[in-house]
Amino acid sequence: MHTPSASCLKVMNDTLIGVDNNGIITAILEPGTDDYTACLQQAEHSKRLTRMTATQFMLPGLVDLHIHAPQWPQLGKALHLPLQDWLMNCTFPLEARYSDPEFAGAVYRSLVSTLLANGTTSAVYFATIHQQATQILADICVEKGQRAWVGRVAMDDPTQCPDYYRDTDTRSGLQQTEQLINSIRAIPGNHRERVQPIITPRFIPACTNEMLEGLGKLASQYNCPIQTHCSESDWEHQYVIDRLGKTDTEALHDFGLLTRKTVLAHSNLLTDSDMDTIGKHQSGIAHCPLSNSYFAGCVFPLRTALSKGLHIGLGTDISGGPSASMFDSCKHVISASRMLESGTDPEQAAEQRGVSDSRSNFIEAFYLATAGGGQVLDQRIGKFEPGYHFDAMLIDTSAKDSNLTVFPALDSDEDVFQKTIYGANRSNIRGVWVDGAQV
Ligand code: GUN
Ligand code: FE
């Protein structure tokens, strides 16, 4: 099953998916055709056939567009604080510890393994300011076979970042970023750059104008992807307007940081004109609904952004979002959209409470978690179609220790798909593949 568009669930029963030695899908063959029989026999004969049982099916691998790798030990902690206090009192002290490469290696191994076990075949990571620890994260992704984008965090503004966790100066921050672009691209075994560097200004408040300009130049010089936080919360959004006299989106554009390869996390408080600018540059948005309910103070206007044709995928925002599972992100896309639509304050009359036509659904949410993320990253991932990478997971609805219960007499294929999004956990994910290789 897969969602080739935001409004389409495609169920392909008893279908053969042909994958070449590079992990690219070569054919999707439905039963009853001559090719199907020949291909089935050939695959069986050459012992290259993987068969599914009656309770199993394949889904495309999940694409998590926004993860703070160093915050993994903090998952499920400190969520009672507002964003600024959470950063200053908990997150920056934790991230500062990644000056220790041994600590970094242990945490990053645990994180990458856990995400793969949850079906996250593509991951876009913020690391820390530390060059060595960032390199270690990229090395681990290559070793474990995850498709990944790994960014060294730039944060050099002494008025906003603590002394113990800040780039020593703008120049060295830019130099380390440039060195990592080269060293990550050159990791032995990094086939066809499955693991890529990504330029990562933390957010405008943490960076000087000089840093942001320098990073924009590096992005263009190296044709390198970019990620940052954009208009996440009222505090952050207003801070940028006060400092620069413009919105995050306008400022990022002026610094050369709004490109086809930009991933903007959150983007909750975009103006109409910001959305048009993002659309014009074909930049992408990482919608992080779970984290937004803790730190943003509002719900991302998903329906408006989709209706403008923007490229949108999902992020867990570990550890601002307290779950490693992109299935949880899907669920929260739906519940956040329903709350936006119906409104939240029972004191208000029903017709004044919400924003009409805001709701999302399970098919759209899964599309965003797979093919939508692929569109943001400009990669052929997230669908089962010829020419796409075979990044996939095998779901078993009959797995032990699972809350997923299928009643064949009552549940259609679409029901099984919806139940999987709401009820599947790690034990239902029996296998995960990236580029055709089991990881
Ligand atoms: N803004 C700047 N840094 C962060 C971070 O680590 N998490 C979130 N959610 N927002 C941020
Ligand atoms: Fe974040």
Tab-separated table of C-alpha atoms and ligand atoms in Angstrom:
chain	number	residue	atom	x	y	z
A	1	MET	CA	0.000	0.000	0.000
A	2	HIS	CA	1.179	3.544	-0.677
A	3	THR	CA	-0.144	7.079	-1.064
A	4	PRO	CA	1.038	8.442	-4.426
A	5	SER	CA	-0.892	11.662	-3.730
A	6	ALA	CA	-2.437	13.365	-0.703
A	7	SER	CA	-5.882	12.099	-1.650
A	8	CYS	CA	-5.109	8.588	-2.886
A	9	LEU	CA	-4.425	5.330	-1.084
A	10	LYS	CA	-3.287	2.723	-3.564
A	11	VAL	CA	-3.661	-0.929	-2.550
A	12	MET	CA	-1.803	-3.344	-4.799
A	13	ASN	CA	-2.735	-6.872	-3.718
A	14	ASP	CA	-0.357	-9.734	-4.650
A	15	THR	CA	1.793	-7.292	-6.578
A	16	LEU	CA	5.443	-7.894	-7.427
A	17	ILE	CA	7.890	-5.071	-6.794
A	18	GLY	CA	11.073	-5.502	-8.826
A	19	VAL	CA	14.212	-3.915	-7.361
A	20	ASP	CA	17.615	-3.663	-9.100
A	21	ASN	CA	21.064	-4.024	-7.520
A	22	ASN	CA	21.192	-0.296	-6.754
A	23	GLY	CA	17.950	-0.506	-4.790
A	24	ILE	CA	15.865	1.267	-7.422
A	25	ILE	CA	12.370	-0.014	-8.230
A	26	THR	CA	12.353	-1.325	-11.801
A	27	ALA	CA	8.828	-2.684	-12.079
A	28	ILE	CA	5.469	-2.846	-10.345
A	29	LEU	CA	3.708	-5.899	-11.702
A	30	GLU	CA	0.095	-6.699	-10.933
A	31	PRO	CA	-1.127	-10.296	-11.099
A	32	GLY	CA	-2.559	-11.677	-14.322
A	33	THR	CA	0.008	-10.235	-16.730
A	34	ASP	CA	2.594	-12.308	-18.678
A	35	ASP	CA	5.419	-10.257	-17.194
A	36	TYR	CA	4.148	-11.059	-13.712
A	37	THR	CA	4.351	-14.814	-14.157
A	38	ALA	CA	7.750	-14.691	-15.852
A	39	CYS	CA	9.187	-12.327	-13.266
A	40	LEU	CA	7.800	-14.348	-10.366
A	41	GLN	CA	9.303	-17.558	-11.715
A	42	GLN	CA	12.640	-15.915	-12.390
A	43	ALA	CA	12.815	-14.331	-8.938
A	44	GLU	CA	11.879	-17.611	-7.277
A	45	HIS	CA	14.421	-19.507	-9.355
A	46	SER	CA	17.247	-17.085	-8.519
A	47	LYS	CA	16.225	-17.119	-4.823
A	48	ARG	CA	15.679	-13.350	-4.831
A	49	LEU	CA	12.015	-13.431	-3.937
A	50	THR	CA	10.809	-12.073	-0.582
A	51	ARG	CA	7.291	-13.243	0.063
A	52	MET	CA	4.785	-11.751	2.470
A	53	THR	CA	2.287	-13.757	4.500
A	54	ALA	CA	-1.461	-13.053	4.519
A	55	THR	CA	-1.117	-10.705	7.524
A	56	GLN	CA	1.812	-8.747	6.078
A	57	PHE	CA	2.108	-5.845	3.651
A	58	MET	CA	4.683	-3.276	2.562
A	59	LEU	CA	4.525	0.453	3.164
A	60	PRO	CA	7.008	3.079	1.970
A	61	GLY	CA	9.588	4.021	4.616
A	62	LEU	CA	8.862	7.103	6.707
A	63	VAL	CA	10.609	10.428	6.086
A	64	ASP	CA	11.289	12.429	9.265
A	65	LEU	CA	12.183	15.963	8.179
A	66	HIS	CA	13.105	17.371	11.590
A	67	ILE	CA	15.069	15.640	14.360
A	68	HIS	CA	17.452	17.067	16.963
A	69	ALA	CA	19.768	14.070	17.349
A	70	PRO	CA	21.520	15.329	20.530
A	71	GLN	CA	18.160	15.761	22.270
A	72	TRP	CA	17.503	12.002	22.180
A	73	PRO	CA	18.341	11.535	25.907
A	74	GLN	CA	15.817	14.267	26.657
A	75	LEU	CA	12.855	12.546	24.957
A	76	GLY	CA	9.829	12.864	27.224
A	77	LYS	CA	11.513	15.345	29.600
A	78	ALA	CA	11.221	19.071	30.292
A	79	LEU	CA	8.067	19.523	28.249
A	80	HIS	CA	6.447	21.654	30.948
A	81	LEU	CA	8.662	24.653	30.089
A	82	PRO	CA	8.240	27.434	27.517
A	83	LEU	CA	10.614	27.332	24.525
A	84	GLN	CA	13.170	29.887	25.780
A	85	ASP	CA	13.487	28.260	29.220
A	86	TRP	CA	13.569	24.794	27.665
A	87	LEU	CA	16.461	25.889	25.427
A	88	MET	CA	18.466	27.749	28.083
A	89	ASN	CA	17.930	25.467	31.094
A	90	CYS	CA	17.736	22.004	29.551
A	91	THR	CA	18.561	21.782	25.858
A	92	PHE	CA	21.727	23.886	25.559
A	93	PRO	CA	23.362	22.229	28.624
A	94	LEU	CA	22.584	18.791	27.117
A	95	GLU	CA	23.806	19.726	23.625
A	96	ALA	CA	27.044	21.122	25.097
A	97	ARG	CA	27.955	17.595	26.272
A	98	TYR	CA	28.559	16.488	22.681
A	99	SER	CA	32.072	17.950	22.923
A	100	ASP	CA	32.671	14.386	24.195
A	101	PRO	CA	32.846	12.110	21.135
A	102	GLU	CA	32.297	8.959	23.178
A	103	PHE	CA	29.043	10.290	24.619
A	104	ALA	CA	27.992	11.406	21.131
A	105	GLY	CA	28.714	7.993	19.604
A	106	ALA	CA	26.703	6.130	22.244
A	107	VAL	CA	23.650	8.413	21.950
A	108	TYR	CA	23.697	8.590	18.160
A	109	ARG	CA	23.963	4.792	17.767
A	110	SER	CA	20.948	4.351	20.013
A	111	LEU	CA	18.971	7.013	18.129
A	112	VAL	CA	19.670	5.827	14.575
A	113	SER	CA	18.902	2.184	15.487
A	114	THR	CA	15.656	3.174	17.186
A	115	LEU	CA	14.488	5.338	14.298
A	116	LEU	CA	15.217	2.576	11.770
A	117	ALA	CA	13.284	0.097	13.921
A	118	ASN	CA	10.367	2.554	13.796
A	119	GLY	CA	10.446	2.593	10.000
A	120	THR	CA	12.185	5.958	9.549
A	121	THR	CA	14.231	5.280	6.434
A	122	SER	CA	15.049	8.961	5.794
A	123	ALA	CA	16.049	11.336	8.588
A	124	VAL	CA	16.964	15.023	8.557
A	125	TYR	CA	19.130	15.777	11.576
A	126	PHE	CA	20.268	18.827	13.499
A	127	ALA	CA	23.443	17.771	15.351
A	128	THR	CA	25.316	20.229	17.621
A	129	ILE	CA	28.007	22.894	17.150
A	130	HIS	CA	30.690	20.183	17.458
A	131	GLN	CA	32.425	19.185	14.245
A	132	GLN	CA	33.666	15.834	15.496
A	133	ALA	CA	30.341	14.711	16.995
A	134	THR	CA	28.501	15.798	13.827
A	135	GLN	CA	30.886	13.719	11.744
A	136	ILE	CA	30.249	10.756	14.074
A	137	LEU	CA	26.485	11.042	13.487
A	138	ALA	CA	27.013	11.027	9.712
A	139	ASP	CA	29.391	8.033	9.983
A	140	ILE	CA	26.813	6.095	12.016
A	141	CYS	CA	24.075	6.798	9.449
A	142	VAL	CA	26.349	5.472	6.681
A	143	GLU	CA	27.271	2.418	8.748
A	144	LYS	CA	23.653	1.598	9.647
A	145	GLY	CA	22.339	2.352	6.144
A	146	GLN	CA	19.889	5.157	6.924
A	147	ARG	CA	19.241	7.831	4.298
A	148	ALA	CA	20.133	10.985	6.178
A	149	TRP	CA	20.871	14.687	6.075
A	150	VAL	CA	23.248	15.728	8.860
A	151	GLY	CA	23.845	19.345	9.864
A	152	ARG	CA	26.322	20.965	12.212
A	153	VAL	CA	24.345	23.612	14.099
A	154	ALA	CA	25.539	27.194	13.620
A	155	MET	CA	24.862	29.556	16.531
A	156	ASP	CA	27.259	32.425	17.085
A	157	ASP	CA	25.281	35.339	18.555
A	158	PRO	CA	26.731	36.058	22.027
A	159	THR	CA	23.613	37.942	23.096
A	160	GLN	CA	21.385	34.881	22.582
A	161	CYS	CA	23.640	31.845	23.082
A	162	PRO	CA	25.408	30.951	26.340
A	163	ASP	CA	29.204	31.192	26.578
A	164	TYR	CA	29.518	27.451	27.140
A	165	TYR	CA	27.544	26.549	23.996
A	166	ARG	CA	28.259	28.838	21.065
A	167	ASP	CA	30.509	29.033	18.022
A	168	THR	CA	33.801	30.548	19.194
A	169	ASP	CA	33.436	33.062	16.385
A	170	THR	CA	31.619	33.443	13.075
A	171	ARG	CA	34.626	32.538	10.941
A	172	SER	CA	35.355	29.261	12.714
A	173	GLY	CA	31.647	28.331	12.576
A	174	LEU	CA	31.650	28.843	8.815
A	175	GLN	CA	34.940	26.966	8.418
A	176	GLN	CA	33.713	23.945	10.337
A	177	THR	CA	30.495	23.911	8.316
A	178	GLU	CA	32.505	23.956	5.085
A	179	GLN	CA	34.855	21.197	6.267
A	180	LEU	CA	31.888	18.998	7.176
A	181	ILE	CA	30.267	19.512	3.762
A	182	ASN	CA	33.407	18.007	2.244
A	183	SER	CA	34.060	15.312	4.841
A	184	ILE	CA	30.478	13.975	4.905
A	185	ARG	CA	30.351	13.792	1.106
A	186	ALA	CA	33.623	11.821	1.208
A	187	ILE	CA	32.737	9.193	3.849
A	188	PRO	CA	33.881	5.802	2.518
A	189	GLY	CA	30.839	3.685	1.680
A	190	ASN	CA	28.578	6.741	1.335
A	191	HIS	CA	27.125	5.422	-1.910
A	192	ARG	CA	25.540	8.051	-4.157
A	193	GLU	CA	25.590	10.408	-1.157
A	194	ARG	CA	22.862	8.580	0.733
A	195	VAL	CA	24.092	10.640	3.677
A	196	GLN	CA	24.359	14.334	2.882
A	197	PRO	CA	25.558	17.433	4.712
A	198	ILE	CA	22.966	20.125	5.359
A	199	ILE	CA	23.661	23.745	6.294
A	200	THR	CA	21.994	24.411	9.649
A	201	PRO	CA	21.602	27.854	11.182
A	202	ARG	CA	19.738	26.945	14.405
A	203	PHE	CA	17.304	29.824	13.989
A	204	ILE	CA	17.721	33.497	13.245
A	205	PRO	CA	17.803	34.588	16.926
A	206	ALA	CA	20.893	32.408	17.566
A	207	CYS	CA	22.882	33.681	14.558
A	208	THR	CA	24.520	36.984	13.619
A	209	ASN	CA	23.738	38.502	10.231
A	210	GLU	CA	27.324	37.763	9.241
A	211	MET	CA	26.847	34.057	9.981
A	212	LEU	CA	23.555	33.901	8.061
A	213	GLU	CA	25.109	35.638	5.050
A	214	GLY	CA	28.131	33.331	5.156
A	215	LEU	CA	25.948	30.225	5.308
A	216	GLY	CA	23.874	31.470	2.362
A	217	LYS	CA	27.085	31.800	0.325
A	218	LEU	CA	28.229	28.288	1.294
A	219	ALA	CA	24.828	26.867	0.312
A	220	SER	CA	25.130	28.349	-3.141
A	221	GLN	CA	28.839	27.516	-3.566
A	222	TYR	CA	28.351	23.847	-2.607
A	223	ASN	CA	24.761	23.417	-3.857
A	224	CYS	CA	24.039	22.213	-0.346
A	225	PRO	CA	20.659	21.729	1.355
A	226	ILE	CA	19.651	24.032	4.220
A	227	GLN	CA	17.511	23.596	7.336
A	228	THR	CA	16.429	25.965	10.081
A	229	HIS	CA	13.508	26.809	12.371
A	230	CYS	CA	11.096	29.317	10.866
A	231	SER	CA	8.364	31.377	12.569
A	232	GLU	CA	7.856	28.679	15.197
A	233	SER	CA	6.501	30.604	18.214
A	234	ASP	CA	5.256	34.113	18.983
A	235	TRP	CA	8.425	34.905	20.917
A	236	GLU	CA	10.784	33.763	18.129
A	237	HIS	CA	8.685	35.276	15.314
A	238	GLN	CA	8.469	38.671	17.027
A	239	TYR	CA	12.167	38.639	17.978
A	240	VAL	CA	13.131	38.473	14.297
A	241	ILE	CA	10.693	41.246	13.328
A	242	ASP	CA	12.107	43.461	16.102
A	243	ARG	CA	15.717	42.762	15.138
A	244	LEU	CA	15.495	42.797	11.352
A	245	GLY	CA	12.223	44.564	10.590
A	246	LYS	CA	10.973	41.559	8.589
A	247	THR	CA	9.646	38.054	9.014
A	248	ASP	CA	11.840	34.927	9.203
A	249	THR	CA	10.883	33.995	5.642
A	250	GLU	CA	11.802	37.429	4.237
A	251	ALA	CA	15.068	37.451	6.182
A	252	LEU	CA	16.033	33.906	5.149
A	253	HIS	CA	15.332	34.850	1.547
A	254	ASP	CA	17.538	37.941	1.805
A	255	PHE	CA	20.379	35.885	3.323
A	256	GLY	CA	20.235	33.417	0.390
A	257	LEU	CA	18.835	30.671	2.597
A	258	LEU	CA	15.514	30.063	0.827
A	259	THR	CA	16.143	27.525	-1.936
A	260	ARG	CA	14.632	24.383	-3.517
A	261	LYS	CA	16.720	22.478	-0.973
A	262	THR	CA	15.586	24.348	2.159
A	263	VAL	CA	13.637	22.612	4.943
A	264	LEU	CA	11.830	25.085	7.200
A	265	ALA	CA	10.814	23.545	10.509
A	266	HIS	CA	7.412	24.520	11.948
A	267	SER	CA	6.568	27.683	9.940
A	268	ASN	CA	3.411	28.164	11.997
A	269	LEU	CA	3.165	31.951	11.886
A	270	LEU	CA	3.735	32.521	8.166
A	271	THR	CA	1.942	35.436	6.543
A	272	ASP	CA	0.159	34.969	3.228
A	273	SER	CA	3.044	36.672	1.529
A	274	ASP	CA	5.580	34.416	3.327
A	275	MET	CA	3.734	31.396	1.927
A	276	ASP	CA	3.895	32.868	-1.567
A	277	THR	CA	7.629	33.490	-1.197
A	278	ILE	CA	8.241	29.924	0.024
A	279	GLY	CA	6.156	28.603	-2.875
A	280	LYS	CA	8.034	30.711	-5.412
A	281	HIS	CA	11.362	29.278	-4.254
A	282	GLN	CA	9.919	25.743	-3.871
A	283	SER	CA	11.313	25.511	-0.359
A	284	GLY	CA	9.826	22.875	1.944
A	285	ILE	CA	8.129	22.881	5.320
A	286	ALA	CA	8.586	20.300	8.096
A	287	HIS	CA	5.231	20.257	9.880
A	288	CYS	CA	5.846	19.188	13.504
A	289	PRO	CA	2.367	18.941	15.056
A	290	LEU	CA	3.328	17.193	18.295
A	291	SER	CA	6.073	19.669	19.167
A	292	ASN	CA	3.819	22.559	18.168
A	293	SER	CA	1.330	21.611	20.868
A	294	TYR	CA	4.066	22.164	23.477
A	295	PHE	CA	6.049	25.135	22.156
A	296	ALA	CA	4.344	26.923	19.289
A	297	GLY	CA	1.179	28.265	20.886
A	298	CYS	CA	-0.766	27.652	17.680
A	299	VAL	CA	-1.583	25.070	15.032
A	300	PHE	CA	0.158	25.084	11.631
A	301	PRO	CA	-2.381	26.068	8.932
A	302	LEU	CA	-1.801	22.890	6.919
A	303	ARG	CA	-4.861	23.224	4.659
A	304	THR	CA	-3.942	26.778	3.631
A	305	ALA	CA	-0.334	25.792	2.920
A	306	LEU	CA	-1.363	22.729	0.886
A	307	SER	CA	-3.910	24.726	-1.084
A	308	LYS	CA	-1.092	27.079	-2.103
A	309	GLY	CA	0.821	24.048	-3.428
A	310	LEU	CA	3.666	24.283	-0.916
A	311	HIS	CA	5.981	21.306	-0.433
A	312	ILE	CA	5.198	19.855	2.984
A	313	GLY	CA	6.376	16.850	4.971
A	314	LEU	CA	6.412	15.887	8.646
A	315	GLY	CA	8.915	15.997	11.481
A	316	THR	CA	8.959	14.508	14.959
A	317	ASP	CA	11.123	17.412	16.226
A	318	ILE	CA	12.721	15.080	18.776
A	319	SER	CA	12.795	16.079	21.643
A	320	GLY	CA	10.412	19.049	21.337
A	321	GLY	CA	8.072	16.299	20.164
A	322	PRO	CA	8.238	13.416	22.642
A	323	SER	CA	7.959	10.471	20.224
A	324	ALA	CA	10.371	8.653	17.922
A	325	SER	CA	7.522	7.312	15.806
A	326	MET	CA	6.375	9.011	12.635
A	327	PHE	CA	3.067	7.157	13.055
A	328	ASP	CA	2.588	9.405	16.100
A	329	SER	CA	3.346	12.436	13.911
A	330	CYS	CA	0.642	11.264	11.488
A	331	LYS	CA	-1.894	10.949	14.299
A	332	HIS	CA	-1.072	14.413	15.546
A	333	VAL	CA	-1.415	15.926	12.080
A	334	ILE	CA	-4.975	14.687	12.158
A	335	SER	CA	-5.869	15.709	15.724
A	336	ALA	CA	-4.209	19.140	15.431
A	337	SER	CA	-6.112	19.794	12.195
A	338	ARG	CA	-9.386	18.717	13.788
A	339	MET	CA	-8.825	21.067	16.725
A	340	LEU	CA	-8.014	23.913	14.372
A	341	GLU	CA	-11.207	23.205	12.463
A	342	SER	CA	-13.547	22.842	15.421
A	343	GLY	CA	-11.755	25.298	17.722
A	344	THR	CA	-10.957	24.690	21.367
A	345	ASP	CA	-12.772	27.138	23.643
A	346	PRO	CA	-16.165	25.763	24.788
A	347	GLU	CA	-17.164	29.285	25.885
A	348	GLN	CA	-17.316	30.260	22.218
A	349	ALA	CA	-20.321	29.434	20.069
A	350	ALA	CA	-19.609	26.407	17.866
A	351	GLU	CA	-19.729	28.390	14.629
A	352	GLN	CA	-17.186	30.928	15.922
A	353	ARG	CA	-14.855	28.471	17.598
A	354	GLY	CA	-12.668	27.205	14.785
A	355	VAL	CA	-11.276	27.651	11.282
A	356	SER	CA	-13.536	25.883	8.804
A	357	ASP	CA	-12.147	23.438	6.202
A	358	SER	CA	-8.974	22.761	8.191
A	359	ARG	CA	-9.198	19.034	8.683
A	360	SER	CA	-6.678	16.492	7.479
A	361	ASN	CA	-7.116	12.699	7.351
A	362	PHE	CA	-5.104	9.467	7.574
A	363	ILE	CA	-4.370	9.247	3.850
A	364	GLU	CA	-3.087	12.818	3.647
A	365	ALA	CA	-1.093	12.429	6.888
A	366	PHE	CA	0.644	9.292	5.582
A	367	TYR	CA	1.304	10.997	2.251
A	368	LEU	CA	3.012	13.859	4.121
A	369	ALA	CA	5.056	11.341	6.154
A	370	THR	CA	6.316	9.622	2.986
A	371	ALA	CA	6.005	11.121	-0.509
A	372	GLY	CA	5.484	14.643	0.855
A	373	GLY	CA	8.831	14.431	2.653
A	374	GLY	CA	10.354	13.090	-0.554
A	375	GLN	CA	9.079	16.109	-2.477
A	376	VAL	CA	10.544	18.483	0.123
A	377	LEU	CA	13.928	16.740	-0.193
A	378	ASP	CA	13.700	16.500	-4.002
A	379	GLN	CA	14.249	12.734	-3.791
A	380	ARG	CA	12.455	9.827	-5.426
A	381	ILE	CA	11.345	8.288	-2.145
A	382	GLY	CA	8.015	7.618	-0.442
A	383	LYS	CA	6.161	5.819	-3.263
A	384	PHE	CA	6.254	2.395	-4.909
A	385	GLU	CA	6.808	3.472	-8.502
A	386	PRO	CA	9.461	2.587	-11.082
A	387	GLY	CA	12.483	4.872	-10.696
A	388	TYR	CA	11.917	5.348	-6.972
A	389	HIS	CA	14.313	4.104	-4.286
A	390	PHE	CA	13.058	0.957	-2.591
A	391	ASP	CA	12.877	2.414	0.940
A	392	ALA	CA	10.196	0.395	2.677
A	393	MET	CA	8.914	-1.359	5.756
A	394	LEU	CA	7.141	-4.659	6.207
A	395	ILE	CA	4.100	-4.427	8.466
A	396	ASP	CA	2.722	-7.535	10.166
A	397	THR	CA	-0.712	-6.962	11.638
A	398	SER	CA	-0.516	-10.239	13.587
A	399	ALA	CA	2.679	-9.386	15.488
A	400	LYS	CA	2.784	-10.303	19.153
A	401	ASP	CA	2.872	-7.510	21.736
A	402	SER	CA	0.897	-5.218	19.467
A	403	ASN	CA	-2.285	-3.186	19.942
A	404	LEU	CA	-3.194	-3.604	16.293
A	405	THR	CA	-6.089	-6.008	15.859
A	406	VAL	CA	-7.545	-6.795	12.460
A	407	PHE	CA	-10.903	-8.515	12.028
A	408	PRO	CA	-10.829	-9.883	8.459
A	409	ALA	CA	-14.624	-10.180	8.291
A	410	LEU	CA	-15.024	-6.489	9.172
A	411	ASP	CA	-11.908	-4.688	7.954
A	412	SER	CA	-11.302	-3.610	4.361
A	413	ASP	CA	-7.754	-3.007	3.088
A	414	GLU	CA	-8.289	0.714	3.707
A	415	ASP	CA	-9.396	-0.073	7.282
A	416	VAL	CA	-6.212	-2.091	7.821
A	417	PHE	CA	-4.186	0.866	6.539
A	418	GLN	CA	-5.963	3.331	8.838
A	419	LYS	CA	-5.677	0.961	11.812
A	420	THR	CA	-1.957	0.648	11.116
A	421	ILE	CA	-1.459	4.405	11.318
A	422	TYR	CA	-3.385	4.585	14.584
A	423	GLY	CA	-2.234	1.342	16.185
A	424	ALA	CA	1.052	0.035	14.765
A	425	ASN	CA	4.130	0.058	16.930
A	426	ARG	CA	7.671	-1.275	16.609
A	427	SER	CA	6.595	-4.884	16.966
A	428	ASN	CA	4.444	-4.590	13.830
A	429	ILE	CA	7.441	-3.408	11.778
A	430	ARG	CA	9.077	-6.720	10.837
A	431	GLY	CA	11.627	-5.431	8.346
A	432	VAL	CA	13.019	-2.140	7.032
A	433	TRP	CA	14.849	-1.548	3.714
A	434	VAL	CA	16.801	1.418	2.379
A	435	ASP	CA	17.856	1.294	-1.286
A	436	GLY	CA	16.766	-2.343	-1.384
A	437	ALA	CA	19.067	-3.381	1.471
A	438	GLN	CA	17.607	-4.628	4.727
A	439	VAL	CA	18.722	-2.341	7.544
B	1	GUN	N1	14.299	26.779	18.215
B	1	GUN	C1	15.644	26.842	18.342
B	1	GUN	N2	16.168	25.681	18.746
B	1	GUN	C2	15.136	24.844	18.864
B	1	GUN	C3	15.042	23.471	19.231
B	1	GUN	O1	16.022	22.789	19.544
B	1	GUN	N3	13.793	22.932	19.213
B	1	GUN	C4	12.679	23.665	18.875
B	1	GUN	N4	11.484	23.073	18.868
B	1	GUN	N5	12.743	24.949	18.540
B	1	GUN	C5	13.961	25.514	18.533
B	2	FE	FE	13.306	21.783	16.225
